[in-house]
Structures are given as structure tokens and as C-alpha cells.
mmCIF file of C-alpha atoms in Angstrom:
data_model
loop_
_atom_site.group_PDB
_atom_site.id
_atom_site.type_symbol
_atom_site.label_atom_id
_atom_site.label_comp_id
_atom_site.label_asym_id
_atom_site.label_seq_id
_atom_site.Cartn_x
_atom_site.Cartn_y
_atom_site.Cartn_z
ATOM 1 C CA UNK A 300 4.053 4.604 -9.560
ATOM 2 C CA UNK A 301 0.355 3.823 -10.004
ATOM 3 C CA UNK A 302 0.253 2.997 -13.707
ATOM 4 C CA UNK A 303 -0.129 -0.484 -15.173
ATOM 5 C CA UNK A 304 2.130 -3.224 -13.869
ATOM 6 C CA UNK A 305 4.319 -2.735 -16.892
ATOM 7 C CA UNK A 306 4.974 0.971 -16.340
ATOM 8 C CA UNK A 307 5.251 3.208 -19.379
ATOM 9 C CA UNK A 308 8.362 4.865 -18.026
ATOM 10 C CA UNK A 309 10.670 3.579 -15.302
ATOM 11 C CA UNK A 310 13.519 4.995 -13.323
ATOM 12 C CA UNK A 311 15.068 8.365 -12.853
ATOM 13 C CA UNK A 312 15.375 8.891 -16.589
ATOM 14 C CA UNK A 313 11.625 9.489 -16.843
ATOM 15 C CA UNK A 314 10.945 12.867 -18.445
ATOM 16 C CA UNK A 315 8.740 15.363 -16.617
ATOM 17 C CA UNK A 316 5.436 16.233 -18.247
ATOM 18 C CA UNK A 317 5.780 18.966 -20.864
ATOM 19 C CA UNK A 318 3.000 21.037 -22.350
ATOM 20 C CA UNK A 319 2.450 21.456 -26.082
ATOM 21 C CA UNK A 320 4.328 24.747 -25.927
ATOM 22 C CA UNK A 321 7.354 22.937 -24.524
ATOM 23 C CA UNK A 322 7.097 24.547 -21.098
ATOM 24 C CA UNK A 323 7.361 22.417 -17.986
ATOM 25 C CA UNK A 324 4.050 21.910 -16.186
ATOM 26 C CA UNK A 325 4.890 22.500 -12.535
ATOM 27 C CA UNK A 326 2.698 21.483 -9.578
ATOM 28 C CA UNK A 327 0.041 24.187 -9.477
ATOM 29 C CA UNK A 328 -3.084 24.585 -7.370
ATOM 30 C CA UNK A 329 -5.738 21.983 -8.163
ATOM 31 C CA UNK A 330 -9.495 22.442 -8.326
ATOM 32 C CA UNK A 331 -11.726 20.339 -6.057
ATOM 33 C CA UNK A 332 -15.482 19.696 -5.824
ATOM 34 C CA UNK A 333 -17.964 17.479 -3.939
ATOM 35 C CA UNK A 334 -19.892 14.899 -5.995
ATOM 36 C CA UNK A 335 -22.570 12.254 -5.283
ATOM 37 C CA UNK A 336 -21.063 9.545 -3.064
ATOM 38 C CA UNK A 337 -23.958 7.162 -3.691
ATOM 39 C CA UNK A 338 -22.584 6.185 -7.099
ATOM 40 C CA UNK A 339 -19.618 4.380 -5.480
ATOM 41 C CA UNK A 340 -20.139 1.010 -3.790
ATOM 42 C CA UNK A 341 -18.254 -2.061 -2.600
ATOM 43 C CA UNK A 342 -19.560 -5.602 -1.986
ATOM 44 C CA UNK A 343 -17.956 -7.834 0.639
ATOM 45 C CA UNK A 344 -16.807 -11.262 -0.542
ATOM 46 C CA UNK A 345 -15.549 -14.160 1.617
ATOM 47 C CA UNK A 346 -14.722 -16.737 -1.071
ATOM 48 C CA UNK A 347 -12.971 -17.272 -4.384
ATOM 49 C CA UNK A 348 -13.527 -19.942 -7.034
ATOM 50 C CA UNK A 349 -11.774 -22.510 -4.817
ATOM 51 C CA UNK A 350 -14.052 -22.056 -1.808
ATOM 52 C CA UNK A 351 -14.482 -19.963 1.322
ATOM 53 C CA UNK A 352 -11.289 -18.190 2.334
ATOM 54 C CA UNK A 353 -11.801 -19.262 5.963
ATOM 55 C CA UNK A 354 -12.024 -22.931 4.997
ATOM 56 C CA UNK A 355 -9.051 -22.725 2.646
ATOM 57 C CA UNK A 356 -6.904 -21.061 5.323
ATOM 58 C CA UNK A 357 -8.079 -23.592 7.916
ATOM 59 C CA UNK A 358 -6.887 -26.313 5.545
ATOM 60 C CA UNK A 359 -3.489 -24.663 5.272
ATOM 61 C CA UNK A 360 -3.344 -24.472 9.076
ATOM 62 C CA UNK A 361 -3.453 -28.284 9.237
ATOM 63 C CA UNK A 362 -0.299 -28.423 7.123
ATOM 64 C CA UNK A 363 1.674 -25.359 8.270
ATOM 65 C CA UNK A 364 2.601 -23.497 11.438
ATOM 66 C CA UNK A 365 0.217 -20.599 11.913
ATOM 67 C CA UNK A 366 1.671 -17.347 13.295
ATOM 68 C CA UNK A 367 0.642 -13.698 13.578
ATOM 69 C CA UNK A 368 2.248 -10.345 12.792
ATOM 70 C CA UNK A 369 3.680 -10.090 16.304
ATOM 71 C CA UNK A 370 5.655 -13.294 15.625
ATOM 72 C CA UNK A 371 7.015 -11.863 12.363
ATOM 73 C CA UNK A 372 8.012 -8.578 14.036
ATOM 74 C CA UNK A 373 9.877 -10.597 16.674
ATOM 75 C CA UNK A 374 11.736 -12.503 13.947
ATOM 76 C CA UNK A 375 13.182 -9.742 11.751
ATOM 77 C CA UNK A 376 16.300 -10.629 9.746
ATOM 78 C CA UNK A 377 17.363 -7.433 7.916
ATOM 79 C CA UNK A 378 18.757 -4.155 9.179
ATOM 80 C CA UNK A 379 17.544 -0.728 8.136
ATOM 81 C CA UNK A 380 19.568 2.470 8.593
ATOM 82 C CA UNK A 381 18.099 5.371 10.512
ATOM 83 C CA UNK A 382 17.942 8.700 8.695
ATOM 84 C CA UNK A 383 19.309 11.544 10.805
ATOM 85 C CA UNK A 384 18.495 14.268 8.282
ATOM 86 C CA UNK A 385 16.099 14.870 5.422
ATOM 87 C CA UNK A 386 16.808 12.659 2.388
ATOM 88 C CA UNK A 387 17.043 14.295 -1.026
ATOM 89 C CA UNK A 388 14.323 16.847 -1.689
ATOM 90 C CA UNK A 389 12.238 16.140 1.444
ATOM 91 C CA UNK A 390 11.025 19.124 3.509
ATOM 92 C CA UNK A 391 9.642 19.197 7.077
ATOM 93 C CA UNK A 392 11.535 15.989 7.927
ATOM 94 C CA UNK A 393 10.670 14.306 11.231
ATOM 95 C CA UNK A 394 12.044 10.724 11.103
ATOM 96 C CA UNK A 395 12.837 7.861 8.760
ATOM 97 C CA UNK A 396 15.101 5.098 7.531
ATOM 98 C CA UNK A 397 16.516 3.505 4.409
ATOM 99 C CA UNK A 398 16.704 -0.178 3.490
ATOM 100 C CA UNK A 399 19.620 -2.611 3.359
ATOM 101 C CA UNK A 400 21.768 -2.053 0.280
ATOM 102 C CA UNK A 401 20.223 -4.915 -1.710
ATOM 103 C CA UNK A 402 16.690 -3.620 -1.158
ATOM 104 C CA UNK A 403 17.734 -0.051 -1.954
ATOM 105 C CA UNK A 404 19.011 -1.027 -5.396
ATOM 106 C CA UNK A 405 17.079 -4.129 -6.537
ATOM 107 C CA UNK A 406 15.340 -3.348 -9.821
ATOM 108 C CA UNK A 407 12.568 -5.959 -9.828
ATOM 109 C CA UNK A 408 11.022 -5.272 -6.386
ATOM 110 C CA UNK A 409 9.529 -1.762 -6.230
ATOM 111 C CA UNK A 410 8.139 -0.248 -2.981
ATOM 112 C CA UNK A 411 4.671 1.316 -3.148
ATOM 113 C CA UNK A 412 2.341 1.257 -0.137
ATOM 114 C CA UNK A 413 2.879 2.269 3.496
ATOM 115 C CA UNK A 414 0.921 1.942 6.741
ATOM 116 C CA UNK A 415 1.936 1.940 10.402
ATOM 117 C CA UNK A 416 0.820 0.597 13.757
ATOM 118 C CA UNK A 417 -0.547 4.112 14.392
ATOM 119 C CA UNK A 418 -3.131 3.149 11.756
ATOM 120 C CA UNK A 419 -3.700 -0.242 13.356
ATOM 121 C CA UNK A 420 -4.493 1.043 16.847
ATOM 122 C CA UNK A 421 -4.927 4.423 18.503
ATOM 123 C CA UNK A 422 -2.025 3.651 20.834
ATOM 124 C CA UNK A 423 0.326 3.433 17.847
ATOM 125 C CA UNK A 424 1.505 0.005 19.018
ATOM 126 C CA UNK A 425 0.956 -3.506 17.711
ATOM 127 C CA UNK A 426 -0.443 -5.318 19.624
ATOM 128 C CA UNK A 427 -2.274 -2.322 21.076
ATOM 129 C CA UNK A 428 -1.044 -2.901 24.634
ATOM 130 C CA UNK A 429 2.670 -3.411 25.205
ATOM 131 C CA UNK A 430 3.382 -4.028 21.544
ATOM 132 C CA UNK A 431 5.891 -2.711 19.025
ATOM 133 C CA UNK A 432 6.140 0.422 16.935
ATOM 134 C CA UNK A 433 5.862 -0.935 13.421
ATOM 135 C CA UNK A 434 5.598 -0.028 9.743
ATOM 136 C CA UNK A 435 4.436 -2.180 6.827
ATOM 137 C CA UNK A 436 5.539 -1.412 3.256
ATOM 138 C CA UNK A 437 4.281 -3.161 0.107
ATOM 139 C CA UNK A 438 6.467 -3.935 -2.930
ATOM 140 C CA UNK A 439 5.374 -5.260 -6.339
ATOM 141 C CA UNK A 440 7.466 -7.399 -8.671
ATOM 142 C CA UNK A 441 8.298 -5.815 -12.038
ATOM 143 C CA UNK A 442 9.296 -8.272 -14.769
ATOM 144 C CA UNK A 443 10.358 -5.439 -17.116
ATOM 145 C CA UNK A 444 12.094 -2.901 -14.851
ATOM 146 C CA UNK A 445 13.768 -0.966 -17.678
ATOM 147 C CA UNK A 446 10.441 -0.535 -19.500
ATOM 148 C CA UNK A 447 11.778 -1.596 -22.902
ATOM 149 C CA UNK A 448 8.916 -4.016 -23.597
ATOM 150 C CA UNK A 449 11.002 -7.127 -23.011
ATOM 151 C CA UNK A 450 10.825 -9.002 -19.720
ATOM 152 C CA UNK A 451 14.168 -9.233 -17.957
ATOM 153 C CA UNK A 452 12.577 -11.600 -15.419
ATOM 154 C CA UNK A 453 10.300 -14.424 -16.544
ATOM 155 C CA UNK A 454 8.600 -15.129 -13.204
ATOM 156 C CA UNK A 455 6.312 -12.501 -11.657
ATOM 157 C CA UNK A 456 6.506 -13.069 -7.890
ATOM 158 C CA UNK A 457 3.599 -10.789 -7.068
ATOM 159 C CA UNK A 458 3.615 -8.688 -3.905
ATOM 160 C CA UNK A 459 5.730 -8.784 -0.785
ATOM 161 C CA UNK A 460 5.405 -6.849 2.460
ATOM 162 C CA UNK A 461 8.177 -5.519 4.679
ATOM 163 C CA UNK A 462 7.325 -5.712 8.384
ATOM 164 C CA UNK A 463 9.570 -3.092 10.007
ATOM 165 C CA UNK A 464 10.212 -3.038 13.754
ATOM 166 C CA UNK A 465 10.679 0.645 14.651
ATOM 167 C CA UNK A 466 10.683 0.125 18.422
ATOM 168 C CA UNK A 467 14.368 1.030 18.514
ATOM 169 C CA UNK A 468 14.319 4.029 16.181
ATOM 170 C CA UNK A 469 18.118 4.129 16.076
ATOM 171 C CA UNK A 470 18.324 0.632 14.608
ATOM 172 C CA UNK A 471 15.154 -0.487 12.773
ATOM 173 C CA UNK A 472 14.956 -4.092 11.587
ATOM 174 C CA UNK A 473 12.613 -5.787 9.131
ATOM 175 C CA UNK A 474 11.542 -8.967 7.364
ATOM 176 C CA UNK A 475 9.844 -9.565 4.007
ATOM 177 C CA UNK A 476 6.612 -11.598 3.814
ATOM 178 C CA UNK A 477 4.893 -12.816 0.619
ATOM 179 C CA UNK A 478 1.222 -12.012 -0.024
ATOM 180 C CA UNK A 479 -0.711 -15.048 -1.294
ATOM 181 C CA UNK A 480 -4.244 -16.139 -2.129
ATOM 182 C CA UNK A 481 -5.361 -19.562 -0.821
ATOM 183 C CA UNK A 482 -6.441 -22.078 -3.493
ATOM 184 C CA UNK A 483 -6.781 -25.798 -4.072
ATOM 185 C CA UNK A 484 -4.695 -27.804 -6.511
ATOM 186 C CA UNK A 485 -6.248 -29.940 -9.243
ATOM 187 C CA UNK A 486 -6.074 -32.882 -6.831
ATOM 188 C CA UNK A 487 -7.929 -30.970 -4.123
ATOM 189 C CA UNK A 488 -4.939 -30.226 -1.889
ATOM 190 C CA UNK A 489 -4.733 -26.880 -0.087
ATOM 191 C CA UNK A 490 -2.200 -24.490 -1.591
ATOM 192 C CA UNK A 491 -1.741 -20.805 -2.426
ATOM 193 C CA UNK A 492 -0.777 -18.573 -5.346
ATOM 194 C CA UNK A 493 1.092 -15.252 -5.452
ATOM 195 C CA UNK A 494 -1.010 -12.062 -5.528
ATOM 196 C CA UNK A 495 0.058 -10.429 -8.791
ATOM 197 C CA UNK A 496 -1.158 -6.891 -8.300
ATOM 198 C CA UNK A 497 0.360 -3.403 -8.099
ATOM 199 C CA UNK A 498 -0.336 -2.945 -4.357
ATOM 200 C CA UNK A 499 -0.081 0.828 -4.725
ATOM 201 C CA UNK A 500 -1.623 1.471 -1.317
ATOM 202 C CA UNK A 501 -2.144 -0.411 1.945
ATOM 203 C CA UNK A 502 -3.954 0.305 5.222
ATOM 204 C CA UNK A 503 -3.539 -1.480 8.573
ATOM 205 C CA UNK A 504 -6.639 -1.441 10.785
ATOM 206 C CA UNK A 505 -6.655 -3.638 13.882
ATOM 207 C CA UNK A 506 -5.779 -7.146 12.750
ATOM 208 C CA UNK A 507 -6.687 -6.465 9.109
ATOM 209 C CA UNK A 508 -4.584 -5.219 6.229
ATOM 210 C CA UNK A 509 -6.375 -3.617 3.259
ATOM 211 C CA UNK A 510 -4.564 -3.698 -0.107
ATOM 212 C CA UNK A 511 -5.813 -1.850 -3.185
ATOM 213 C CA UNK A 512 -6.598 -3.927 -6.284
ATOM 214 C CA UNK A 513 -6.444 -1.246 -8.975
ATOM 215 C CA UNK A 514 -9.384 -2.218 -11.207
ATOM 216 C CA UNK A 515 -11.342 -4.428 -8.800
ATOM 217 C CA UNK A 516 -11.540 -2.936 -5.288
ATOM 218 C CA UNK A 517 -9.815 -3.991 -2.077
ATOM 219 C CA UNK A 518 -8.225 -7.218 -0.878
ATOM 220 C CA UNK A 519 -8.223 -8.020 2.849
ATOM 221 C CA UNK A 520 -5.624 -9.973 4.833
ATOM 222 C CA UNK A 521 -5.836 -11.095 8.474
ATOM 223 C CA UNK A 522 -2.542 -10.448 10.294
ATOM 224 C CA UNK A 523 -3.531 -13.085 12.857
ATOM 225 C CA UNK A 524 -3.410 -15.750 10.128
ATOM 226 C CA UNK A 525 0.048 -16.070 8.626
ATOM 227 C CA UNK A 526 2.037 -19.229 7.911
ATOM 228 C CA UNK A 527 5.667 -20.249 8.191
ATOM 229 C CA UNK A 528 6.893 -22.063 5.052
ATOM 230 C CA UNK A 529 10.056 -23.729 3.742
ATOM 231 C CA UNK A 530 12.660 -21.488 2.117
ATOM 232 C CA UNK A 531 14.902 -23.668 -0.072
ATOM 233 C CA UNK A 532 13.039 -23.032 -3.356
ATOM 234 C CA UNK A 533 13.359 -19.437 -4.523
ATOM 235 C CA UNK A 534 11.117 -19.874 -7.603
ATOM 236 C CA UNK A 535 8.279 -21.922 -6.072
ATOM 237 C CA UNK A 536 5.086 -20.594 -4.483
ATOM 238 C CA UNK A 537 2.600 -22.952 -2.822
ATOM 239 C CA UNK A 538 2.606 -26.744 -2.499
ATOM 240 C CA UNK A 539 5.612 -28.229 -4.290
ATOM 241 C CA UNK A 540 6.209 -31.724 -5.664
ATOM 242 C CA UNK A 541 8.342 -32.490 -2.587
ATOM 243 C CA UNK A 542 5.282 -32.065 -0.357
ATOM 244 C CA UNK A 543 6.539 -28.821 1.177
ATOM 245 C CA UNK A 544 5.099 -25.322 0.898
ATOM 246 C CA UNK A 545 7.221 -22.407 -0.344
ATOM 247 C CA UNK A 546 6.864 -18.651 -0.747
ATOM 248 C CA UNK A 547 9.691 -17.777 -3.178
ATOM 249 C CA UNK A 548 12.264 -18.325 -0.384
ATOM 250 C CA UNK A 549 10.471 -16.044 2.107
ATOM 251 C CA UNK A 550 9.903 -17.695 5.480
ATOM 252 C CA UNK A 551 6.356 -16.375 5.957
ATOM 253 C CA UNK A 552 3.281 -15.974 3.764
ATOM 254 C CA UNK A 553 0.147 -13.920 4.444
ATOM 255 C CA UNK A 554 -3.004 -15.368 2.797
ATOM 256 C CA UNK A 555 -6.013 -13.346 1.713
ATOM 257 C CA UNK A 556 -9.096 -13.664 3.935
ATOM 258 C CA UNK A 557 -11.698 -11.521 2.119
ATOM 259 C CA UNK A 558 -12.267 -8.937 -0.594
ATOM 260 C CA UNK A 559 -14.362 -5.889 -1.361
ATOM 261 C CA UNK A 560 -15.393 -5.879 -5.019
ATOM 262 C CA UNK A 561 -16.232 -2.610 -6.740
ATOM 263 C CA UNK A 562 -19.928 -2.785 -7.670
ATOM 264 C CA UNK A 563 -20.721 0.903 -8.215
ATOM 265 C CA UNK A 564 -19.290 3.292 -10.783
ATOM 266 C CA UNK A 565 -15.753 2.551 -11.923
ATOM 267 C CA UNK A 566 -13.077 3.688 -9.496
ATOM 268 C CA UNK A 567 -9.329 3.348 -9.885
ATOM 269 C CA UNK A 568 -8.161 1.984 -6.534
ATOM 270 C CA UNK A 569 -4.687 3.491 -6.622
ATOM 271 C CA UNK A 570 -4.091 4.292 -2.952
ATOM 272 C CA UNK A 571 -5.875 3.907 0.381
ATOM 273 C CA UNK A 572 -5.555 5.739 3.695
ATOM 274 C CA UNK A 573 -7.159 5.758 7.146
ATOM 275 C CA UNK A 574 -9.000 8.629 8.844
ATOM 276 C CA UNK A 575 -9.057 8.228 12.643
ATOM 277 C CA UNK A 576 -9.929 11.881 13.265
ATOM 278 C CA UNK A 577 -13.618 11.622 12.425
ATOM 279 C CA UNK A 578 -16.434 9.507 13.855
ATOM 280 C CA UNK A 579 -16.719 6.787 12.749
ATOM 281 C CA UNK A 580 -13.244 5.847 11.521
ATOM 282 C CA UNK A 581 -13.136 5.664 7.742
ATOM 283 C CA UNK A 582 -10.948 4.750 4.803
ATOM 284 C CA UNK A 583 -10.353 6.879 1.735
ATOM 285 C CA UNK A 584 -9.336 5.799 -1.758
ATOM 286 C CA UNK A 585 -7.644 8.024 -4.356
ATOM 287 C CA UNK A 586 -7.216 7.715 -8.128
ATOM 288 C CA UNK A 587 -3.997 8.032 -10.115
ATOM 289 C CA UNK A 588 -3.834 9.667 -13.539
ATOM 290 C CA UNK A 589 -0.913 10.829 -15.651
ATOM 291 C CA UNK A 590 -2.534 14.002 -16.973
ATOM 292 C CA UNK A 591 -5.304 14.755 -14.462
ATOM 293 C CA UNK A 592 -7.869 12.719 -16.403
ATOM 294 C CA UNK A 593 -8.434 9.133 -15.211
ATOM 295 C CA UNK A 594 -8.470 6.495 -17.939
ATOM 296 C CA UNK A 595 -11.376 4.170 -17.108
ATOM 297 C CA UNK A 596 -10.898 1.856 -20.103
ATOM 298 C CA UNK A 597 -9.779 -1.666 -19.321
ATOM 299 C CA UNK A 598 -10.821 -4.491 -17.022
ATOM 300 C CA UNK A 599 -12.660 -2.459 -14.374
ATOM 301 C CA UNK A 600 -15.336 -3.988 -12.159
ATOM 302 C CA UNK A 601 -18.472 -1.904 -11.771
ATOM 303 C CA UNK A 602 -21.383 -0.323 -13.602
ATOM 304 C CA UNK A 603 -19.722 2.234 -15.855
ATOM 305 C CA UNK A 604 -17.438 5.236 -15.940
ATOM 306 C CA UNK A 605 -18.113 8.273 -13.713
ATOM 307 C CA UNK A 606 -16.456 11.654 -14.153
ATOM 308 C CA UNK A 607 -12.865 11.268 -15.313
ATOM 309 C CA UNK A 608 -11.535 13.873 -12.869
ATOM 310 C CA UNK A 609 -9.461 12.117 -10.131
ATOM 311 C CA UNK A 610 -11.458 11.400 -7.000
ATOM 312 C CA UNK A 611 -11.093 10.801 -3.276
ATOM 313 C CA UNK A 612 -13.858 8.475 -2.053
ATOM 314 C CA UNK A 613 -14.608 7.573 1.585
ATOM 315 C CA UNK A 614 -16.165 4.499 3.220
ATOM 316 C CA UNK A 615 -17.034 4.305 6.932
ATOM 317 C CA UNK A 616 -15.484 1.576 9.085
ATOM 318 C CA UNK A 617 -16.785 -0.505 11.997
ATOM 319 C CA UNK A 618 -14.070 -0.552 14.667
ATOM 320 C CA UNK A 619 -15.652 -3.584 16.409
ATOM 321 C CA UNK A 620 -14.872 -5.943 13.515
ATOM 322 C CA UNK A 621 -12.502 -3.717 11.469
ATOM 323 C CA UNK A 622 -14.653 -4.085 8.349
ATOM 324 C CA UNK A 623 -16.370 -1.517 6.127
ATOM 325 C CA UNK A 624 -19.711 -0.715 7.756
ATOM 326 C CA UNK A 625 -21.702 0.277 4.669
ATOM 327 C CA UNK A 626 -21.376 -0.825 1.058
ATOM 328 C CA UNK A 627 -22.072 2.681 -0.187
ATOM 329 C CA UNK A 628 -19.452 5.420 0.034
ATOM 330 C CA UNK A 629 -20.131 8.218 2.530
ATOM 331 C CA UNK A 630 -18.212 10.974 0.714
ATOM 332 C CA UNK A 631 -16.761 11.611 -2.745
ATOM 333 C CA UNK A 632 -14.803 14.605 -3.977
ATOM 334 C CA UNK A 633 -13.008 15.362 -7.219
ATOM 335 C CA UNK A 634 -9.617 17.025 -7.328
ATOM 336 C CA UNK A 635 -7.980 18.126 -10.581
ATOM 337 C CA UNK A 636 -4.545 16.890 -9.584
ATOM 338 C CA UNK A 637 -2.342 14.679 -11.737
ATOM 339 C CA UNK A 638 -0.158 11.810 -10.476
ATOM 340 C CA UNK A 639 -1.803 11.286 -7.075
ATOM 341 C CA UNK A 640 0.222 8.492 -5.466
ATOM 342 C CA UNK A 641 -1.157 8.528 -1.914
ATOM 343 C CA UNK A 642 -4.012 9.855 0.203
ATOM 344 C CA UNK A 643 -4.912 10.325 3.872
ATOM 345 C CA UNK A 644 -7.719 12.359 5.415
ATOM 346 C CA UNK A 645 -8.507 14.095 8.682
ATOM 347 C CA UNK A 646 -12.268 14.659 8.663
ATOM 348 C CA UNK A 647 -12.844 17.061 5.756
ATOM 349 C CA UNK A 648 -9.161 17.798 5.161
ATOM 350 C CA UNK A 649 -7.428 15.584 2.606
ATOM 351 C CA UNK A 650 -3.706 15.158 1.934
ATOM 352 C CA UNK A 651 -2.279 13.942 -1.364
ATOM 353 C CA UNK A 652 1.166 12.751 -2.437
ATOM 354 C CA UNK A 653 1.729 13.989 -5.993
ATOM 355 C CA UNK A 654 4.738 12.705 -7.928
ATOM 356 C CA UNK A 655 6.600 14.655 -10.610
ATOM 357 C CA UNK A 656 8.814 12.303 -12.599
ATOM 358 C CA UNK A 657 12.498 12.824 -11.765
ATOM 359 C CA UNK A 658 11.746 15.992 -9.758
ATOM 360 C CA UNK A 659 10.564 16.350 -6.176
ATOM 361 C CA UNK A 660 7.086 15.160 -5.325
ATOM 362 C CA UNK A 661 4.781 17.299 -3.188
ATOM 363 C CA UNK A 662 2.451 16.866 -0.264
ATOM 364 C CA UNK A 663 -0.744 18.768 -1.104
ATOM 365 C CA UNK A 664 -3.920 19.425 0.884
ATOM 366 C CA UNK A 665 -7.496 20.559 0.328
ATOM 367 C CA UNK A 666 -10.792 20.528 2.220
ATOM 368 C CA UNK A 667 -13.993 18.884 1.016
ATOM 369 C CA UNK A 668 -15.856 21.276 -1.245
ATOM 370 C CA UNK A 669 -12.927 23.687 -1.520
ATOM 371 C CA UNK A 670 -11.964 25.117 -4.874
ATOM 372 C CA UNK A 671 -8.239 24.360 -4.754
ATOM 373 C CA UNK A 672 -5.574 22.074 -3.308
ATOM 374 C CA UNK A 673 -2.412 23.754 -2.049
ATOM 375 C CA UNK A 674 1.182 22.705 -1.468
ATOM 376 C CA UNK A 675 2.272 21.667 2.050
ATOM 377 C CA UNK A 676 5.903 20.653 1.446
ATOM 378 C CA UNK A 677 8.217 18.831 -0.931
ATOM 379 C CA UNK A 678 8.467 15.041 -0.784
ATOM 380 C CA UNK A 679 11.067 12.728 -2.255
ATOM 381 C CA UNK A 680 11.600 11.980 -5.936
ATOM 382 C CA UNK A 681 9.347 9.038 -6.768
ATOM 383 C CA UNK A 682 7.042 9.647 -3.793
ATOM 384 C CA UNK A 683 4.332 7.058 -3.201
ATOM 385 C CA UNK A 684 1.715 6.190 -0.542
ATOM 386 C CA UNK A 685 0.843 8.129 2.662
ATOM 387 C CA UNK A 686 -0.014 7.208 6.263
ATOM 388 C CA UNK A 687 -1.156 9.734 8.892
ATOM 389 C CA UNK A 688 0.418 9.452 12.363
ATOM 390 C CA UNK A 689 -1.324 11.520 15.004
ATOM 391 C CA UNK A 690 0.577 12.996 17.966
ATOM 392 C CA UNK A 691 -2.223 11.529 20.107
ATOM 393 C CA UNK A 692 -0.908 7.991 19.495
ATOM 394 C CA UNK A 693 0.095 7.513 23.131
ATOM 395 C CA UNK A 694 2.421 4.560 22.698
ATOM 396 C CA UNK A 695 4.306 5.927 19.685
ATOM 397 C CA UNK A 696 4.051 9.667 19.520
ATOM 398 C CA UNK A 697 5.853 12.578 18.003
ATOM 399 C CA UNK A 698 5.648 16.150 19.272
ATOM 400 C CA UNK A 699 3.196 16.917 16.458
ATOM 401 C CA UNK A 700 1.235 15.088 13.772
ATOM 402 C CA UNK A 701 3.362 13.568 11.004
ATOM 403 C CA UNK A 702 2.622 11.907 7.674
ATOM 404 C CA UNK A 703 4.647 8.911 6.510
ATOM 405 C CA UNK A 704 5.701 8.589 2.882
ATOM 406 C CA UNK A 705 8.164 6.505 0.868
ATOM 407 C CA UNK A 706 10.033 6.771 -2.422
ATOM 408 C CA UNK A 707 10.251 4.061 -5.065
ATOM 409 C CA UNK A 708 13.271 4.670 -7.323
ATOM 410 C CA UNK A 709 16.220 2.298 -7.023
ATOM 411 C CA UNK A 710 19.115 3.982 -5.255
ATOM 412 C CA UNK A 711 16.832 6.676 -3.794
ATOM 413 C CA UNK A 712 14.523 4.584 -1.622
ATOM 414 C CA UNK A 713 13.619 6.182 1.679
ATOM 415 C CA UNK A 714 10.821 5.734 4.214
ATOM 416 C CA UNK A 715 10.233 8.947 6.134
ATOM 417 C CA UNK A 716 7.767 11.086 8.075
ATOM 418 C CA UNK A 717 7.165 14.780 7.438
ATOM 419 C CA UNK A 718 5.456 17.249 9.762
ATOM 420 C CA UNK A 719 1.809 17.428 8.703
ATOM 421 C CA UNK A 720 1.747 21.234 8.718
ATOM 422 C CA UNK A 721 4.838 21.381 6.487
ATOM 423 C CA UNK A 722 6.808 23.508 8.955
#
């Protein structure tokens, strides 16, 4: 749920939004309009206060075994369960799975973002030739899962990723990996810290993984630069006093390699999705709001608040290096839709995941410049991020285009694809 890290309301007991008259506000059509894209901009950054990311990661490589995502996918250690029918309220079901029992019910790790190898490469495989069918899901750590204002867990462990091997759809397997940012200790030794962010949306493009940083922009991670670490210390991240490196008992860590800082008008980076249908490829960012009006107060980076109506903003990508090709956005549209949890686009057509408290979420769609967004199908309770999977993905294809989604609530956590036309 793309609120603050300490969510206002957690769990299935959350009340649906009620109007002043007491009537339930159901998901209705939403107005949309095109606005000036030039007011939104990102600036590429290759360093933090400790130095260049490349140099910091090179230092870690002298101390640790460097691996890539293919190595992690070949070393899965948990078993998922294939879904043979639609879970809960989901319509237009095409495929999916649910997690091991511990991951289905854990209260302090909450799933949010989703992307697949059909985002990474047009073949749908990773690596692109002869690789695996794969999904990545992000989870954030919640220190106060019951939302009562008192932390049940003292240590915020940041963000983890689940690398899911879907090559055998009947028996998916997965492994968790910790996201980290490379740093130096006070003595100058190479180390890393957890990435304590919401990670409400992720996008896999070639070897790069883009992760939204709600108030700041985008963080970038190179899936060719991951490290194997020791696992004995479950509450230690980075270089420990014993001279070993740990990632809260996870066997692999993925360090940040770059960032895109928001330097235009404020934008709430709640979710991110890939558009492979247009030329060039592009990424789109959507904004979350509880009521349909985005709150731009707080620690935003940028030059000031734009319109408070939720927006979908697009940046073009360079497929040769997998980076954003221009600092300035190429498209921006508003859409008067509350609780947007995920976004993907296909040229001028945009799809949104809209949550609805303890009721079914919905997949909604609109075209750039259109006056309304309409319902496609129901999604799960607690629906989150989206990832578009084209039927043209030759190595991992379905009979028609599908859109992947996931649900966040403990006990009702599913990862599933729905038919993009809602049929």
C-alpha cells in the first residue's frame, strides 16, 4: 500500500472509504487529461556521499564473491505453490502462484512491487537467450505491522527481493535477496547499508532493476553485480566485527549502482512500469493518493508542487545501455483515480491497479487525453504493482497479453496474471 512506511491502516480490518453522507464510494469512472510533460525531470547520479557507486562496488568485489541474477535463479531455496484457479476476487485469471506458508503470513515483510523477465528482454527469458522464465517481487519491512503507533520490531531491515524461477510453472521456486547501498565505514572499509524505502514499484530492464524511491526518484541496481555473503547473523547488515559481511541472514545482497533524482516538479514515485509497445521503450511512473488528491507536503526532492491530481508520467529509455535517454519526461497525464497502486502502459493506453481497502481491487484503463478511465476486471484484495507481459514474448508466451499483479495482505498473498482485455 503506497502510503508512508508506517501505514495509517494495516491489514484486512481497514475500513473502505466512506463519503460524508455515509455511503460507500465505489470505484467509478475517473477523469483524465494531458498536461505539460516538461515540468517533470530526473537527473542521473552515479555516487553517494561515500564515493562513486562503481568504485564502492569494486571494493566489495575484492572482499566478496560476485554473482549475477542467473546465479541466484539457479540457487533457489523456497517452494511456491502454483495456482490452478483464480484466487479470491480475481477475474480473467491466466496463471499464478502463492508463497511458502511463512511468507504468506509473516506480518513484518510486505510484498509490493512486481516485474518479470518479459520486462527484462523481449524474449521473456533471462538471460535473453536460453535463460529462465522469472519474476522479481519487492517486499518492505514494516516495524509496526498492526499500525498502533508502537513498533513491534525494533530493527527495520529495509527491502528484500524475491527472485522466482517460473521455468517449471507447475513448481515455481524462489530465493530472497537483500537490497543494499554500498558505503564506507568510519575506518574507510567497504561495507553496505540496508535500503529503507517502501519499494512500491520495480521494473526490470536488461541487466538493470529500477526501484521507486517515493519522494526522491528512482534507484538503480545492476543484476550483474550481486554478492554472496555470510548468513549466521540475522540482525547484521554489512561488515561485522568478525570481519565477515552479512545481509540479515540472506545469502545474497544486491547493491545500488546509480540513482535518478527528481529535479523537476514534485512527483510521488509510487509505482513504475515498462512500455515495450512504443518506440522507443519507455518507463511510466504513477502517483498514489488516498482520496484522489496527492499530498505533496513532506521531504520531496524537486522544484515545487504541480497539480495535486494523480499523474502518470513517462520517460524514454535507451535500450543500448538500459538507461533513461532524456532527463525530461516525454508525456504526462492526470487521472482522477484514488489509490493507484500500479501502472503499465502500451503506447497511449495506460493500465492502473486501484486498491479498495478490504474489498476487491480493480484493473482500470484509459488512453492519453481521454476523459475517463474504465474498469477492465477485478483484482485481488490488497492489489499492488503491475507488469505487462506481451504474447509476443517468444521464449515465455501466453496465448494473449497478460498483466501480472500481486496482493499484499498477510494470509491472502498471491502473485497472478490476468488477461489484459479482462475477458
